[in-house]
Amino acid sequence: MTGRFWLFKTDPEDFSLDDLKKSAAQTTGWSGVRNYQARNFLRDEIKTGDEVFFYHSSSDSPSVVAVCEIVKEGYADETQFIKTDLHFDPKAKPENPVWFQVDIKLIKELDNPVSLQKMKENKKLKDLLLLKRGNRLSVMPINENERNEILLMSES
DNA sequence: GCCAACGTTGGC
DNA sequence: GCCAACGTTGGC
């Protein structure tokens, strides 16, 4: 069974690959996403077994650094209900959640991180959503060819 | 630290 | 429904 492919951005100051490695079962809930387009992917389209590239933004060399897998698909993001949480949303009610999350598990750290710069230089990735001007989506789909190309780049 | 690009908010 | 103001993202 082959699922779809996704790329999740994270600011390593908030949650890094090292944090994921230290997590129980190397699994973490991807909570805190507060963008409607990303929310729709998390709620409706991302399925258990789908593959995810784990991307560090806002670092010295923004890069894809690992491959993960969805181990639990869309469910209500608890942080929206917690008043003291940074991601609290007063509009959200437990019977009518606004924000959703999935759980991801680390599968493999890439042998060589694939930097944003290298992806920009690769003509085969010219349509990669990540490279579109001003793209701020933190959860985005990528296609199989792009996924294969990025994996290939990580091998050398 | 800067700033362009973008999403959201709120007045009208 | 428009759009200016504002806050945030994220590359550099």
mmCIF file of C-alpha atoms (C1' of nucleotides) in Angstrom:
data_model
loop_
_atom_site.group_PDB
_atom_site.id
_atom_site.type_symbol
_atom_site.label_atom_id
_atom_site.label_comp_id
_atom_site.label_asym_id
_atom_site.label_seq_id
_atom_site.Cartn_x
_atom_site.Cartn_y
_atom_site.Cartn_z
ATOM 1 C CA MET A 1 0.000 0.000 0.000
ATOM 2 C CA THR A 2 1.357 3.337 -0.993
ATOM 3 C CA GLY A 3 0.116 6.469 0.663
ATOM 4 C CA ARG A 4 0.678 10.063 -0.198
ATOM 5 C CA PHE A 5 3.703 12.218 0.527
ATOM 6 C CA TRP A 6 3.903 15.352 2.639
ATOM 7 C CA LEU A 7 6.390 17.855 3.955
ATOM 8 C CA PHE A 8 6.071 19.253 7.493
ATOM 9 C CA LYS A 9 8.009 22.359 8.464
ATOM 10 C CA THR A 10 9.240 22.961 11.947
ATOM 11 C CA ASP A 11 11.378 25.645 13.480
ATOM 12 C CA PRO A 12 14.052 23.625 15.279
ATOM 13 C CA GLU A 13 14.022 26.191 18.090
ATOM 14 C CA ASP A 14 10.495 24.983 18.807
ATOM 15 C CA PHE A 15 10.720 21.309 17.881
ATOM 16 C CA SER A 16 13.737 19.739 16.220
ATOM 17 C CA LEU A 17 14.700 16.338 14.910
ATOM 18 C CA ASP A 18 16.640 15.814 18.137
ATOM 19 C CA ASP A 19 13.443 16.441 20.076
ATOM 20 C CA LEU A 20 11.668 13.854 17.945
ATOM 21 C CA LYS A 21 14.453 11.325 18.536
ATOM 22 C CA LYS A 22 14.086 11.841 22.262
ATOM 23 C CA SER A 23 10.307 11.433 22.173
ATOM 24 C CA ALA A 24 8.735 8.208 23.405
ATOM 25 C CA ALA A 25 8.657 5.677 20.568
ATOM 26 C CA GLN A 26 10.168 8.472 18.462
ATOM 27 C CA THR A 27 6.597 9.593 17.927
ATOM 28 C CA THR A 28 5.051 13.001 18.441
ATOM 29 C CA GLY A 29 1.716 14.724 18.054
ATOM 30 C CA TRP A 30 1.903 17.424 15.393
ATOM 31 C CA SER A 31 -0.139 19.979 17.321
ATOM 32 C CA GLY A 32 -0.178 23.748 17.150
ATOM 33 C CA VAL A 33 -0.864 24.238 13.439
ATOM 34 C CA ARG A 34 -3.057 27.330 13.117
ATOM 35 C CA ASN A 35 -3.494 27.793 9.407
ATOM 36 C CA TYR A 36 -6.718 26.757 7.706
ATOM 37 C CA GLN A 37 -5.201 25.275 4.582
ATOM 38 C CA ALA A 38 -2.784 23.181 6.634
ATOM 39 C CA ARG A 39 -5.639 22.284 8.980
ATOM 40 C CA ASN A 40 -7.644 20.914 6.065
ATOM 41 C CA PHE A 41 -4.770 18.640 5.069
ATOM 42 C CA LEU A 42 -4.381 17.420 8.653
ATOM 43 C CA ARG A 43 -8.104 16.845 9.095
ATOM 44 C CA ASP A 44 -9.129 15.473 5.717
ATOM 45 C CA GLU A 45 -6.288 14.232 3.579
ATOM 46 C CA ILE A 46 -3.374 12.927 5.603
ATOM 47 C CA LYS A 47 -3.819 9.227 6.291
ATOM 48 C CA THR A 48 -2.131 6.622 8.450
ATOM 49 C CA GLY A 49 0.827 5.207 6.556
ATOM 50 C CA ASP A 50 1.482 8.372 4.549
ATOM 51 C CA GLU A 51 5.110 9.442 4.435
ATOM 52 C CA VAL A 52 6.371 12.801 5.699
ATOM 53 C CA PHE A 53 9.557 14.747 5.140
ATOM 54 C CA PHE A 54 10.625 16.489 8.322
ATOM 55 C CA TYR A 55 11.952 19.950 7.395
ATOM 56 C CA HIS A 56 13.894 22.377 9.569
ATOM 57 C CA SER A 57 13.051 25.982 8.720
ATOM 58 C CA SER A 58 14.700 29.109 10.095
ATOM 59 C CA SER A 59 18.055 27.450 10.627
ATOM 60 C CA ASP A 60 21.496 28.167 9.219
ATOM 61 C CA SER A 61 20.740 25.854 6.330
ATOM 62 C CA PRO A 62 17.019 25.090 6.072
ATOM 63 C CA SER A 63 16.818 21.412 5.108
ATOM 64 C CA VAL A 64 14.823 18.234 4.895
ATOM 65 C CA VAL A 65 16.419 16.159 7.638
ATOM 66 C CA ALA A 66 14.334 13.009 8.119
ATOM 67 C CA VAL A 67 11.572 10.742 6.899
ATOM 68 C CA CYS A 68 8.574 10.055 9.119
ATOM 69 C CA GLU A 69 5.328 8.159 8.870
ATOM 70 C CA ILE A 70 1.804 9.043 9.919
ATOM 71 C CA VAL A 71 0.845 6.719 12.759
ATOM 72 C CA LYS A 72 -2.398 8.429 13.740
ATOM 73 C CA GLU A 73 -4.553 10.459 11.383
ATOM 74 C CA GLY A 74 -6.569 13.606 12.010
ATOM 75 C CA TYR A 75 -7.953 14.192 15.482
ATOM 76 C CA ALA A 76 -8.699 17.264 17.585
ATOM 77 C CA ASP A 77 -5.624 19.216 18.661
ATOM 78 C CA GLU A 78 -5.951 19.409 22.453
ATOM 79 C CA THR A 79 -3.916 22.595 22.762
ATOM 80 C CA GLN A 80 -6.812 24.623 21.320
ATOM 81 C CA PHE A 81 -8.812 23.987 24.528
ATOM 82 C CA ILE A 82 -6.075 24.766 27.055
ATOM 83 C CA LYS A 83 -6.364 28.375 28.221
ATOM 84 C CA THR A 84 -2.755 28.634 29.283
ATOM 85 C CA ASP A 85 -1.436 27.144 26.060
ATOM 86 C CA LEU A 86 0.207 29.308 23.459
ATOM 87 C CA HIS A 87 -2.149 27.800 20.877
ATOM 88 C CA PHE A 88 -5.374 28.273 22.857
ATOM 89 C CA ASP A 89 -8.320 29.270 20.656
ATOM 90 C CA PRO A 90 -11.378 30.659 22.460
ATOM 91 C CA LYS A 91 -13.570 29.892 19.425
ATOM 92 C CA ALA A 92 -12.910 26.165 19.709
ATOM 93 C CA LYS A 93 -15.135 23.867 21.747
ATOM 94 C CA PRO A 94 -14.511 20.173 22.443
ATOM 95 C CA GLU A 95 -17.792 19.304 20.696
ATOM 96 C CA ASN A 96 -16.788 21.451 17.751
ATOM 97 C CA PRO A 97 -12.997 21.512 17.372
ATOM 98 C CA VAL A 98 -11.431 23.958 14.935
ATOM 99 C CA TRP A 99 -7.881 22.624 14.803
ATOM 100 C CA PHE A 100 -6.576 19.148 14.075
ATOM 101 C CA GLN A 101 -3.352 17.239 14.430
ATOM 102 C CA VAL A 102 -1.828 13.930 13.410
ATOM 103 C CA ASP A 103 0.881 11.809 15.041
ATOM 104 C CA ILE A 104 4.145 11.126 13.255
ATOM 105 C CA LYS A 105 6.847 8.578 13.943
ATOM 106 C CA LEU A 106 10.467 8.875 12.912
ATOM 107 C CA ILE A 107 11.413 6.307 10.302
ATOM 108 C CA LYS A 108 14.860 7.407 9.223
ATOM 109 C CA GLU A 109 17.205 10.313 9.607
ATOM 110 C CA LEU A 110 18.585 11.235 6.194
ATOM 111 C CA ASP A 111 22.235 10.341 5.606
ATOM 112 C CA ASN A 112 22.691 13.837 4.236
ATOM 113 C CA PRO A 113 20.180 16.601 4.871
ATOM 114 C CA VAL A 114 18.803 18.057 1.652
ATOM 115 C CA SER A 115 19.126 21.803 1.869
ATOM 116 C CA LEU A 116 16.687 24.358 0.537
ATOM 117 C CA GLN A 117 19.489 25.719 -1.606
ATOM 118 C CA LYS A 118 20.159 22.351 -3.257
ATOM 119 C CA MET A 119 16.463 21.843 -3.903
ATOM 120 C CA LYS A 120 16.297 25.263 -5.561
ATOM 121 C CA GLU A 121 19.173 24.286 -7.810
ATOM 122 C CA ASN A 122 17.484 21.062 -8.926
ATOM 123 C CA LYS A 123 15.371 21.606 -12.053
ATOM 124 C CA LYS A 124 13.354 18.483 -11.301
ATOM 125 C CA LEU A 125 12.030 20.209 -8.202
ATOM 126 C CA LYS A 126 11.020 23.442 -9.877
ATOM 127 C CA ASP A 127 7.352 22.886 -9.060
ATOM 128 C CA LEU A 128 7.941 21.922 -5.440
ATOM 129 C CA LEU A 129 5.419 23.827 -3.338
ATOM 130 C CA LEU A 130 8.102 24.586 -0.768
ATOM 131 C CA LEU A 131 9.989 26.649 -3.340
ATOM 132 C CA LYS A 132 7.075 28.814 -4.447
ATOM 133 C CA ARG A 133 7.591 32.447 -3.689
ATOM 134 C CA GLY A 134 6.391 33.451 -0.281
ATOM 135 C CA ASN A 135 5.173 29.992 0.616
ATOM 136 C CA ARG A 136 4.297 29.850 4.284
ATOM 137 C CA LEU A 137 2.369 26.613 4.461
ATOM 138 C CA SER A 138 3.748 24.433 7.243
ATOM 139 C CA VAL A 139 2.033 21.261 6.006
ATOM 140 C CA MET A 140 2.107 20.658 2.274
ATOM 141 C CA PRO A 141 1.694 17.824 -0.212
ATOM 142 C CA ILE A 142 4.539 16.753 -2.489
ATOM 143 C CA ASN A 143 4.282 14.373 -5.389
ATOM 144 C CA GLU A 144 5.958 11.017 -5.776
ATOM 145 C CA ASN A 145 8.562 12.182 -8.284
ATOM 146 C CA GLU A 146 9.592 15.031 -6.026
ATOM 147 C CA ARG A 147 9.731 12.685 -3.060
ATOM 148 C CA ASN A 148 11.934 10.225 -4.951
ATOM 149 C CA GLU A 149 14.235 12.981 -6.136
ATOM 150 C CA ILE A 150 14.725 14.380 -2.629
ATOM 151 C CA LEU A 151 15.486 10.902 -1.293
ATOM 152 C CA LEU A 152 18.004 10.426 -4.091
ATOM 153 C CA MET A 153 19.670 13.729 -3.196
ATOM 154 C CA SER A 154 19.981 12.600 0.406
ATOM 155 C CA GLU A 155 22.120 9.652 -0.654
ATOM 156 C CA SER A 156 25.014 11.720 -1.934
ATOM 157 C "C1'" DG B 1 17.976 41.829 12.728
ATOM 158 C "C1'" DC B 2 15.691 42.943 8.413
ATOM 159 C "C1'" DC B 3 11.976 42.737 5.525
ATOM 160 C "C1'" DA B 4 8.942 40.690 1.804
ATOM 161 C "C1'" DA B 5 5.063 37.979 1.563
ATOM 162 C "C1'" DC B 6 1.241 36.353 3.392
ATOM 163 C "C1'" DG B 7 -3.027 35.380 6.497
ATOM 164 C "C1'" DT B 8 -6.167 37.357 9.715
ATOM 165 C "C1'" DT B 9 -8.802 40.913 11.907
ATOM 166 C "C1'" DG B 10 -12.001 44.424 12.270
ATOM 167 C "C1'" DG B 11 -14.027 48.950 10.954
ATOM 168 C "C1'" DC B 12 -16.944 50.633 7.661
ATOM 169 C "C1'" DG C 1 -17.690 42.543 0.981
ATOM 170 C "C1'" DC C 2 -13.736 45.656 0.870
ATOM 171 C "C1'" DC C 3 -9.375 46.784 2.416
ATOM 172 C "C1'" DA C 4 -6.026 48.923 5.715
ATOM 173 C "C1'" DA C 5 -3.626 47.618 9.657
ATOM 174 C "C1'" DC C 6 -1.451 44.331 11.992
ATOM 175 C "C1'" DG C 7 1.028 40.025 13.328
ATOM 176 C "C1'" DT C 8 3.630 36.095 11.757
ATOM 177 C "C1'" DT C 9 6.606 33.302 8.873
ATOM 178 C "C1'" DG C 10 10.861 32.287 7.232
ATOM 179 C "C1'" DG C 11 14.849 33.154 4.099
ATOM 180 C "C1'" DC C 12 18.711 35.854 4.065
#
